[in-house]
Amino acid sequence: MNYLRRELFILSYFMRLLRRNFKKYFTVAGFTYSLGALGIYPSSKPTYFFCRYIDDLADGDYTLPNHQSFESFIAELVEFLKAPHQKAKSTIQLVLADAVRKLQKATDLETIQSELTHFLHSMLLDYQRRTVRKALSQAEIDELYHRSFSAVLKLALLGFGIQLDAKYVDKLGLVQGKIYALQDIEDDLSQAIINVPSELIKETGFEVEALIKKPAEFTDSLP
């Protein structure tokens, strides 16, 4: 029963992503799903869809069931991670437990717990800055990318049997975060997700509210 719950959640979420933006999610999500389903890269499917779901919640693309606060939701997941082999209380915990179990075939539990906790804390920060419409400094944005993109990238590489020096993983995570930020800058700004450094906002003379209401005007003003 738990297996069916978990797999139906992942499959239905995959379909939801494709309906939302087929071009954007077909390649990455589809490839990841296939690798996991075929057993070529077992940890890829639960890890990707767990992180994708949490990220989408933080960005406001979806809402939590039962009117639960995002803060309490993250706190429950962080607590569950301390003993991920305990009985899961929700479907998303089942997905997380499966990701941990499969990642343990490639690395130690402490590393998995540490990186996923970094990721969850970064998603909480992402959620909070969006809800208060806060612009972060370049250093704060870089740290956010480090705690989210680098953490997930490290686990993805370990799951695939690849070990890179931490400094290279951090650099790759930072580059990945910046590429995504540039790719989605107007869509993100319209949702109050401000991946533009506060220093640049001040330099261009824009106010935060103006960025959110008219993101195209800001991007057109950039050199």
XYZ file of C-alpha atoms in Angstrom:
223
model
C 0.000 0.000 0.000
C 2.793 2.455 0.893
C 4.554 1.620 -2.353
C 1.423 2.441 -4.354
C 0.833 5.673 -2.455
C 4.390 6.787 -3.092
C 4.489 5.835 -6.754
C 1.072 7.314 -7.508
C 2.136 10.582 -5.877
C 5.310 10.758 -7.988
C 3.509 9.846 -11.210
C 0.645 12.289 -10.634
C 3.109 15.047 -9.757
C 5.116 14.314 -12.876
C 1.923 14.669 -14.948
C 1.122 17.910 -13.152
C 4.541 19.304 -14.045
C 4.063 18.379 -17.701
C 0.670 20.086 -17.795
C 2.156 23.180 -16.214
C 5.059 23.519 -18.631
C 5.663 20.560 -20.951
C 8.727 22.006 -22.651
C 10.443 22.886 -19.380
C 9.842 19.633 -17.506
C 9.672 16.936 -20.171
C 13.445 16.541 -20.551
C 14.729 16.803 -16.973
C 11.766 15.315 -15.093
C 11.108 12.728 -17.792
C 14.729 11.605 -17.947
C 14.950 11.441 -14.158
C 11.706 9.479 -13.890
C 12.854 7.022 -16.563
C 16.259 6.425 -14.943
C 14.572 5.668 -11.640
C 11.767 3.552 -13.089
C 14.217 1.436 -15.082
C 16.451 0.913 -12.061
C 19.446 2.499 -13.783
C 19.682 5.292 -11.212
C 17.335 4.229 -8.357
C 17.713 7.282 -6.101
C 17.057 9.798 -8.882
C 13.273 9.504 -8.985
C 12.340 9.928 -5.295
C 15.089 12.512 -4.686
C 14.177 14.675 -7.677
C 10.422 14.638 -7.148
C 10.751 15.221 -3.405
C 12.966 18.283 -3.954
C 10.885 19.522 -6.895
C 7.684 19.345 -4.814
C 9.212 21.223 -1.854
C 10.657 23.867 -4.180
C 7.288 24.381 -5.879
C 5.574 24.784 -2.513
C 8.163 27.368 -1.458
C 7.647 29.261 -4.727
C 3.877 29.324 -4.277
C 3.111 27.160 -7.314
C 1.027 24.853 -5.121
C -0.465 25.004 -1.648
C -0.254 22.528 1.191
C -3.301 20.406 1.991
C -5.250 20.922 5.223
C -4.123 24.567 5.468
C -0.860 23.541 7.157
C 1.739 26.275 7.450
C 4.888 25.885 5.383
C 7.008 26.435 8.495
C 5.406 23.526 10.368
C 5.566 21.351 7.255
C 9.329 21.896 6.919
C 9.827 21.382 10.654
C 8.087 17.992 10.414
C 10.297 16.916 7.497
C 13.478 18.020 9.294
C 12.384 16.044 12.348
C 11.527 13.008 10.214
C 15.005 13.151 8.644
C 16.556 12.555 12.064
C 15.131 9.018 11.944
C 14.091 8.454 8.305
C 13.391 4.750 8.784
C 10.536 5.412 11.188
C 6.912 5.019 10.102
C 5.974 7.788 7.669
C 2.942 9.908 8.530
C 2.358 11.359 5.054
C 2.917 10.492 1.411
C 5.713 13.029 1.026
C 7.486 11.407 3.985
C 7.204 8.084 2.156
C 8.924 9.660 -0.853
C 11.619 11.142 1.394
C 12.193 7.810 3.152
C 12.553 6.061 -0.209
C 15.069 8.671 -1.384
C 17.129 8.228 1.793
C 16.998 4.425 1.573
C 18.209 4.411 -2.035
C 20.848 7.086 -1.473
C 22.281 5.014 1.382
C 23.451 2.501 -1.202
C 25.861 5.180 -2.423
C 26.773 7.206 0.667
C 26.383 7.398 4.445
C 23.213 8.433 6.263
C 24.857 11.393 7.984
C 25.770 12.997 4.647
C 22.252 12.467 3.307
C 20.672 13.948 6.425
C 23.012 16.943 6.375
C 22.487 17.812 2.695
C 18.707 17.335 2.746
C 18.424 19.400 5.930
C 20.423 22.179 4.231
C 18.013 21.950 1.308
C 14.901 22.109 3.517
C 16.207 25.096 5.456
C 16.987 26.893 2.200
C 13.432 26.238 0.992
C 12.088 27.781 4.196
C 14.230 30.873 3.596
C 13.021 30.949 -0.023
C 9.409 30.816 1.140
C 9.884 33.518 3.774
C 11.638 35.973 1.449
C 8.852 35.518 -1.119
C 6.065 36.105 1.360
C 7.657 39.291 2.718
C 8.883 40.370 -0.759
C 12.472 40.647 0.396
C 15.476 41.294 -1.833
C 18.660 39.557 -0.703
C 22.220 40.756 -1.142
C 24.476 38.972 -3.624
C 26.211 37.177 -0.752
C 22.864 36.034 0.674
C 21.681 34.786 -2.719
C 24.937 32.882 -3.239
C 24.503 31.247 0.185
C 20.918 30.314 -0.677
C 22.080 28.675 -3.918
C 24.819 26.875 -2.011
C 22.359 25.449 0.533
C 19.820 24.402 -2.101
C 21.363 23.708 -5.517
C 24.718 22.475 -4.211
C 23.082 20.170 -1.662
C 20.811 18.542 -4.231
C 23.603 18.350 -6.819
C 25.912 16.614 -4.349
C 23.284 13.961 -3.589
C 22.503 13.524 -7.288
C 26.178 12.932 -8.093
C 26.649 10.554 -5.158
C 23.560 8.609 -6.191
C 25.094 8.181 -9.629
C 28.387 7.030 -8.130
C 30.292 10.265 -8.804
C 32.326 11.980 -6.082
C 33.582 15.503 -6.677
C 35.547 17.750 -4.377
C 33.157 19.945 -2.358
C 34.525 23.154 -3.894
C 33.593 21.976 -7.390
C 30.113 20.921 -6.295
C 29.621 24.348 -4.706
C 30.721 26.106 -7.885
C 28.456 23.961 -10.060
C 25.531 24.582 -7.714
C 26.137 28.324 -7.826
C 26.281 28.325 -11.628
C 23.117 26.207 -11.826
C 21.271 28.581 -9.504
C 22.297 31.635 -11.527
C 21.322 30.025 -14.828
C 17.854 29.165 -13.497
C 17.505 32.650 -12.012
C 18.281 34.284 -15.357
C 16.075 31.851 -17.266
C 13.025 32.497 -15.070
C 13.709 36.067 -13.942
C 10.456 37.635 -15.172
C 8.228 34.762 -14.051
C 9.941 34.699 -10.651
C 9.631 38.448 -10.136
C 5.920 38.339 -10.957
C 5.546 35.858 -8.069
C 7.627 38.019 -5.694
C 10.609 35.676 -5.961
C 13.442 38.181 -6.171
C 16.645 36.597 -7.444
C 18.063 40.013 -8.248
C 20.738 41.189 -5.763
C 19.658 44.152 -3.651
C 22.837 45.949 -4.749
C 21.726 45.782 -8.403
C 18.197 46.900 -7.569
C 19.577 49.925 -5.750
C 21.986 50.667 -8.605
C 19.214 50.632 -11.233
C 16.935 52.832 -9.113
C 14.018 50.391 -9.027
C 11.847 49.757 -5.974
C 10.991 46.179 -5.014
C 7.264 46.674 -5.666
C 7.990 48.053 -9.139
C 10.074 44.979 -9.929
C 7.211 42.693 -8.947
C 4.480 44.615 -10.763
C 6.432 45.291 -13.971
C 9.302 42.794 -14.233
C 9.694 43.300 -17.991
C 10.552 46.969 -17.479
C 13.380 45.977 -15.158
C 14.813 43.299 -17.453
C 14.622 45.696 -20.420
C 16.689 48.223 -18.455
C 19.542 45.780 -17.897
C 22.604 46.086 -20.161
